[in-house]
Short mmCIF file of C-alpha atoms and ligand atoms in Angstrom, two decimals:
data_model
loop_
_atom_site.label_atom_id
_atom_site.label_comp_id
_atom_site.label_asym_id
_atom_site.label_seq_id
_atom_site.Cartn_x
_atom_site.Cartn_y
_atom_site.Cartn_z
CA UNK A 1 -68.89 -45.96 21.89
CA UNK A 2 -68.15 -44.26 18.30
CA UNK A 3 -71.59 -44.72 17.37
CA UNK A 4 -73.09 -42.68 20.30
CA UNK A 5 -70.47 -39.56 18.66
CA UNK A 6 -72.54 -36.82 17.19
CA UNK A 7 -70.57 -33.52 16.85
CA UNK A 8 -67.13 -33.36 16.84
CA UNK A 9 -64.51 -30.37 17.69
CA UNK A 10 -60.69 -31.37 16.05
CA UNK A 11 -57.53 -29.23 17.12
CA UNK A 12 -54.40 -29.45 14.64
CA UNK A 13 -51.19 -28.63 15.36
CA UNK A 14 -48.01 -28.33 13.46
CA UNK A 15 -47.43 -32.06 13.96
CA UNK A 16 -50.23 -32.59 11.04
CA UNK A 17 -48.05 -30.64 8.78
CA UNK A 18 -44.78 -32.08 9.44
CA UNK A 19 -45.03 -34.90 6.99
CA UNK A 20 -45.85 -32.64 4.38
CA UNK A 21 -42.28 -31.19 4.83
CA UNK A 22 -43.22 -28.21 7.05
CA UNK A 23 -40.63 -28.21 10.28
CA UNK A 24 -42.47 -28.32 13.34
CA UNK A 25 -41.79 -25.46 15.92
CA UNK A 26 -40.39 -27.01 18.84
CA UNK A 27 -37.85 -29.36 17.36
CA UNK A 28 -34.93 -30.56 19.11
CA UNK A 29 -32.90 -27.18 18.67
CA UNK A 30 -35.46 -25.18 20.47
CA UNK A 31 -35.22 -22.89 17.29
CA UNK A 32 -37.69 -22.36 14.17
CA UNK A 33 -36.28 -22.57 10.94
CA UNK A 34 -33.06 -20.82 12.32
CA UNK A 35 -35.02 -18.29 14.63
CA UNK A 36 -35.83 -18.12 18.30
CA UNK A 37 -39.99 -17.53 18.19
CA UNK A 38 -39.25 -14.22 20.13
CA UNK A 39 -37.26 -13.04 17.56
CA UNK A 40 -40.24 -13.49 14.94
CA UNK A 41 -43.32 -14.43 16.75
CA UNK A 42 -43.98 -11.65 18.88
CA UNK A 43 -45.23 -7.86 18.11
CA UNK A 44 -42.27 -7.00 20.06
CA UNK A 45 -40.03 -8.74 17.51
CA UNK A 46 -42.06 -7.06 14.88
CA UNK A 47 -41.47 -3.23 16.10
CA UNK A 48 -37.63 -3.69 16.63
CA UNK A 49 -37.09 -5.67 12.95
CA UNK A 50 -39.95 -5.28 11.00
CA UNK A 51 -37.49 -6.28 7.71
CA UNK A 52 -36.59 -10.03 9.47
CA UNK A 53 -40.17 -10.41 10.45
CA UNK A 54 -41.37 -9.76 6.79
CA UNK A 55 -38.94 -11.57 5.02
CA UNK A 56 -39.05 -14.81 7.85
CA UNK A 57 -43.42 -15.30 7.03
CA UNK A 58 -42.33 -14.06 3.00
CA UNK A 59 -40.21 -17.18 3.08
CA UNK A 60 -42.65 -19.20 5.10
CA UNK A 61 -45.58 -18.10 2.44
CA UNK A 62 -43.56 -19.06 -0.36
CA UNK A 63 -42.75 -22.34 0.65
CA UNK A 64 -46.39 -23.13 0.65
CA UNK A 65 -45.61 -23.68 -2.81
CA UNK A 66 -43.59 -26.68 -2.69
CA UNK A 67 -45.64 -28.24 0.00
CA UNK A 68 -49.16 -30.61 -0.53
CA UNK A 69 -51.62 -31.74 2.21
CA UNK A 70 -50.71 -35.05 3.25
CA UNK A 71 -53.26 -38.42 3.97
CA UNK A 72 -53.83 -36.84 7.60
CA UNK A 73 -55.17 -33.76 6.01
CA UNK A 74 -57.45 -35.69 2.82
CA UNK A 75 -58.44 -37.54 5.77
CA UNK A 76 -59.81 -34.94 7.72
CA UNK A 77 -61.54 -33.30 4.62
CA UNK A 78 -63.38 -37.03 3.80
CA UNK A 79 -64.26 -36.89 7.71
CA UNK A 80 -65.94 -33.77 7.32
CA UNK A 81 -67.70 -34.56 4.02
CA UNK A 82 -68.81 -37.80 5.06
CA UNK A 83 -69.80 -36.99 8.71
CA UNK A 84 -73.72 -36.53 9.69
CA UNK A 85 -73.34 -34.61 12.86
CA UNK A 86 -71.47 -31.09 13.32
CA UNK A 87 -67.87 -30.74 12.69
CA UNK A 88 -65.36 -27.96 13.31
CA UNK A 89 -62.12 -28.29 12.67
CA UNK A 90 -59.42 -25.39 14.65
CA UNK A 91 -55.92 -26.08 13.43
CA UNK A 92 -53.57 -23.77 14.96
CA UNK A 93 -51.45 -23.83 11.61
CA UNK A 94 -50.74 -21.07 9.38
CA UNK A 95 -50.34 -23.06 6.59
CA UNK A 96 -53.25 -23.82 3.97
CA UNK A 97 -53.15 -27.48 4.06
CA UNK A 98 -56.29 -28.23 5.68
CA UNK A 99 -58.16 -25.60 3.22
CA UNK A 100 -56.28 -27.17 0.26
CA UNK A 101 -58.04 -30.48 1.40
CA UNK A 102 -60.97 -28.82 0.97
CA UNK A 103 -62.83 -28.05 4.40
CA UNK A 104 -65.84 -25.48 5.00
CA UNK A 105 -65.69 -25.86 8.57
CA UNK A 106 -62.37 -24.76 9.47
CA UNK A 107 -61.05 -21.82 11.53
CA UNK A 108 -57.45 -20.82 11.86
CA UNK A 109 -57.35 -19.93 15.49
CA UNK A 110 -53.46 -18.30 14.63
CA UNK A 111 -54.06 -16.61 11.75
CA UNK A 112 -52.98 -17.54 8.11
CA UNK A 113 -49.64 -17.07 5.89
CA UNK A 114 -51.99 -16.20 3.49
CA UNK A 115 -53.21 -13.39 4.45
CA UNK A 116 -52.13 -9.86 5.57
CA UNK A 117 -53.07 -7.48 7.80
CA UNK A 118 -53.32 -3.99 7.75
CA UNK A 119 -52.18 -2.18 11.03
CA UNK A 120 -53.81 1.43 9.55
CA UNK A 121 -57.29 -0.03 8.61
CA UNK A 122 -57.53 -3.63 10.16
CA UNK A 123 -58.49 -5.01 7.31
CA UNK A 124 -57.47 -8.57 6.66
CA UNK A 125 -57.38 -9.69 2.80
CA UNK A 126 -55.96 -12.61 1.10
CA UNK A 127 -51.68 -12.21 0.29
CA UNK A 128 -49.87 -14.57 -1.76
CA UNK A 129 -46.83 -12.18 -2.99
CA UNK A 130 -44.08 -10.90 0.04
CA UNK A 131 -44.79 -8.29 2.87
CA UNK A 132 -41.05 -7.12 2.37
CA UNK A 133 -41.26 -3.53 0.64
CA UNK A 134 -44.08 -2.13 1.78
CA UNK A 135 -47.33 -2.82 -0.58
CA UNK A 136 -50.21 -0.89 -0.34
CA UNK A 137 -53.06 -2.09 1.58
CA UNK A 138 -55.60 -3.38 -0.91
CA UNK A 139 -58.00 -2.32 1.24
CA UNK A 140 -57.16 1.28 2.16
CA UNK A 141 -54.07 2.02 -0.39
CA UNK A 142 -51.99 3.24 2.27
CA UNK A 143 -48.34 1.74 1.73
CA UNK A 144 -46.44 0.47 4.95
CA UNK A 145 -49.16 -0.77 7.08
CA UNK A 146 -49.52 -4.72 6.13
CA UNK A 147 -48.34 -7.15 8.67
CA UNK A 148 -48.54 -10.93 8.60
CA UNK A 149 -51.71 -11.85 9.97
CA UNK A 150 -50.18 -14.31 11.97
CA UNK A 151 -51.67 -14.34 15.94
CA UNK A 152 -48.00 -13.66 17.68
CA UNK A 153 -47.41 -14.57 21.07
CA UNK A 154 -48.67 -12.27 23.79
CA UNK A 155 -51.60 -11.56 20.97
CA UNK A 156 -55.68 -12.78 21.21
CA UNK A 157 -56.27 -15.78 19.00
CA UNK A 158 -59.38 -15.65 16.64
CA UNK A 159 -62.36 -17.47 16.83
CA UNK A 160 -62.65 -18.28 20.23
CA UNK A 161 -65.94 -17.41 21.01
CA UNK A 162 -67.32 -19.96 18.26
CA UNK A 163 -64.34 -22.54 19.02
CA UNK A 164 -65.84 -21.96 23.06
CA UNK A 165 -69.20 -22.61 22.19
CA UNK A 166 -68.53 -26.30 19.34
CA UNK A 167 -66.09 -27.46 21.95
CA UNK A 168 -69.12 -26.72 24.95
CA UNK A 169 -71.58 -29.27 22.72
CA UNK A 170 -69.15 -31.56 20.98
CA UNK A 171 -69.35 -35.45 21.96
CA UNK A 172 -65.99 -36.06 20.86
CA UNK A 173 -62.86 -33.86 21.17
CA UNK A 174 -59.25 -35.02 19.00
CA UNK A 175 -56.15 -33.46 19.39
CA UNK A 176 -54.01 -34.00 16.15
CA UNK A 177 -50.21 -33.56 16.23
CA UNK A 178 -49.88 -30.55 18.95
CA UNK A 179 -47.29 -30.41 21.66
CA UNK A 180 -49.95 -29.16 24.16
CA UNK A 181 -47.86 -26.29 25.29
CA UNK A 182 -49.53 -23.38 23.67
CA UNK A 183 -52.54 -21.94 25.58
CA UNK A 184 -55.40 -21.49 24.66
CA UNK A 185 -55.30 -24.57 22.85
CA UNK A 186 -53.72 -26.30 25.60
CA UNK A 187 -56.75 -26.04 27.41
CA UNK A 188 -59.27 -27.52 24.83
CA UNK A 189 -59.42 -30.90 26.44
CA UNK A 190 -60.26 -29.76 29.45
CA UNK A 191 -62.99 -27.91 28.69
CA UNK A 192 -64.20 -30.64 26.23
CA UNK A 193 -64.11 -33.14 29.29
CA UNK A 194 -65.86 -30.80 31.57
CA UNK A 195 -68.50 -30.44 28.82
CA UNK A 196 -68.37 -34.23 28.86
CA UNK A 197 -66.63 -35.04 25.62
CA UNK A 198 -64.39 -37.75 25.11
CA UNK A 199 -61.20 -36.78 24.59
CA UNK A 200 -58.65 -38.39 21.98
CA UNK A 201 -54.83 -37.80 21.20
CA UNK A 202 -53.32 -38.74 18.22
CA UNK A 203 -50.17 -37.58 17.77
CA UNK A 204 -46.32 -38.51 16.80
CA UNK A 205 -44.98 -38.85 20.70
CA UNK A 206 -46.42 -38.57 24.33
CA UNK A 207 -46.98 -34.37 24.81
CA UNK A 208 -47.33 -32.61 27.66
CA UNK A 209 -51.04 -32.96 27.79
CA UNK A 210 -51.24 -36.64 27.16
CA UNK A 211 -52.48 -37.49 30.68
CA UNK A 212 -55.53 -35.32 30.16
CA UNK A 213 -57.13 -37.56 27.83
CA UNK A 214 -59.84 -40.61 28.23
CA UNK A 215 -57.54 -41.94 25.49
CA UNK A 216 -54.06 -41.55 23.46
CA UNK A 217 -52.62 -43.36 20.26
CA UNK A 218 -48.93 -42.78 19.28
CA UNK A 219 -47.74 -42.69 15.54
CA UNK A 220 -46.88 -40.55 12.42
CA UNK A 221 -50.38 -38.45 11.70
CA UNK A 222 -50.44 -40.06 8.02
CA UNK A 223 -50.96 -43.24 9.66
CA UNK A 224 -53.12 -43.08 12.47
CA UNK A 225 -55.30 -40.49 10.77
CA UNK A 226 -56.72 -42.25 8.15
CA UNK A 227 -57.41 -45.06 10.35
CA UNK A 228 -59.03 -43.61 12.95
CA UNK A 229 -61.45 -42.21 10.27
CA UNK A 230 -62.46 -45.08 8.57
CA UNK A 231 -63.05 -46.38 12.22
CA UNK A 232 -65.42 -43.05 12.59
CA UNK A 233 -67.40 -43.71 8.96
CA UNK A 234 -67.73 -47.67 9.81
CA UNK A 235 -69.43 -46.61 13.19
CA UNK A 236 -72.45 -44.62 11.44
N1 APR B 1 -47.41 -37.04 13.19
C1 APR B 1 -48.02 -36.67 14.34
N2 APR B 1 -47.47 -35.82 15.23
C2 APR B 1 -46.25 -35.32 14.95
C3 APR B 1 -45.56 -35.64 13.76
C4 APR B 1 -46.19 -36.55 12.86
N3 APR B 1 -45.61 -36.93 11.71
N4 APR B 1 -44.37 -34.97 13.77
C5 APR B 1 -44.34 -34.27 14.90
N5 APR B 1 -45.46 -34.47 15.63
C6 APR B 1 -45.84 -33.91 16.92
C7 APR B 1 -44.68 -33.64 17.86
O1 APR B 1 -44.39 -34.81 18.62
C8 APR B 1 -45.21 -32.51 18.73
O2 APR B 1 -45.89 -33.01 19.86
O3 APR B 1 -46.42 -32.65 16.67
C9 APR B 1 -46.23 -31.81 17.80
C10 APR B 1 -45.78 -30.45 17.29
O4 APR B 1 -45.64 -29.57 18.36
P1 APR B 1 -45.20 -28.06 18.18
O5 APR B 1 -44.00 -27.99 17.30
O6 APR B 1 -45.10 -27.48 19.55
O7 APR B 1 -46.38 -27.40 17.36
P2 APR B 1 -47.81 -26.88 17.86
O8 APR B 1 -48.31 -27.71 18.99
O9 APR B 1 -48.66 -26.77 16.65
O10 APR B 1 -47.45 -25.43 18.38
C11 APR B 1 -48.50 -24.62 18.85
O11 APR B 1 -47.06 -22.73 19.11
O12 APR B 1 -45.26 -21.58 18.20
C12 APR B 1 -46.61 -21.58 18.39
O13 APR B 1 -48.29 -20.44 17.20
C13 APR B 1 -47.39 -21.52 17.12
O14 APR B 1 -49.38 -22.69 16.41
C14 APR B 1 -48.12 -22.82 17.07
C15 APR B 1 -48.26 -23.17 18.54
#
């Protein structure tokens, strides 16, 4: 069966992360990292306390630096290297992991910690520093425009047209460490099956979404990651 796989469309989630030492976003508490998601994840959240907003994703950002991809993220990047047919990888993480393990077909379908956005010009430009204070726009110069550029619920996520179109030709679509509860995402696996994909979970616990694949396999992501790869490269 593996050897008849061609292109393949992955989908991270937050799950991939969490062994790295990044908290994933629907723990047991409901909360993340102290905050309910509408009090930092919306645009909403944003107009009423821009301050919080800023200094939650300034945190966030900064943490990157203490933080390294784990095997389920070198794994990924040897997959791709390695891999004669197309690959896309959509993670629906802000952090910079995956592009730390060094990917060139990756798209961050939620945006990225680093990088800011400018509500005046709508540029988007790399940011490693904090939002807090109001910076100029190194785009534009105008001071007290940048937001986190950071797809907040009741926003459009990016990419979706090219996401649409891998997951419409892909042989094989994996789900990596995602709850399944976040549309669009959510609805990958259905469109990969209807574009006749096999479908493949691999993630920590049973998620919503588990019933909508050909095929599921339970475990940490730094275990069953790696495996399932070298099981990929063998079947070339
Ligand atoms: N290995 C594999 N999976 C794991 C691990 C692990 N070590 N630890 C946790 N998981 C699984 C959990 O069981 C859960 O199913 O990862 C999943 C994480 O789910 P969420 O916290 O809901 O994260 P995610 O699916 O990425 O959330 C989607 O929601 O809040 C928004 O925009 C945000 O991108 C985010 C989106």
């Amino acid at each position: 069966m593996l050897a008849a796989m061609r292109n393949i469309v992955i989908l991270t989630g937050a799950g991939i992360s969490a062994e790295s030492g990044i908290p994933t976003f629907r723990a047991s508490d409901g909360l993340w990292e102290n905050h309910r998601i509408e009090d930092v994840a919306t645009p909403q959240a944003f107009r009423r306390n821009p301050a919080l907003v800023q200094r939650f994703y300034d945190a966030r950002r900064a943490f990157l630096g203490q933080v390294e991809p784990n095997a389920a993220h070198l794994a990924l990047a040897r997959l791709e290297a390695e891999w004669p047919g197309d690959f896309l990888l959509v993670t629906q993480n802000v952090d910079d992991l995956h592009d730390r393990a060094g990917h060139t077909h990756l798209l961050h379908m939620h945006g990225e910690l680093n990088s800011a956005l400018c509500t005046r010009c709508g540029a988007a430009r790399p940011w490693r520093g904090p939002l807090l204070g109001d910076p100029a726009c190194p785009a534009c110069r105008q001071a007290g425009g940048l937001r986190p550029d950071i797809v907040w619920f009741g926003e459009i996520p990016y990419h979706m047209e090219r996401i649409e179109t891998a997951i419409a030709a892909c042989d094989l679509f994996v789900s990596i460490g995602t709850s399944g509860a976040v549309y669009p995402a959510a609805g990958f696996v259905s469109q990969a099956r209807h574009a006749g994909a096999r479908t493949l979970e691999l993630n920590l616990e049973p998620s919503a979404g588990t019933p909508l694949f050909d095929e599921a396999k339970h475990g940490p992501a730094s275990v069953l990651v790696p495996a399932w790869v070298e099981a990929m490269l063998a079947s070339r």
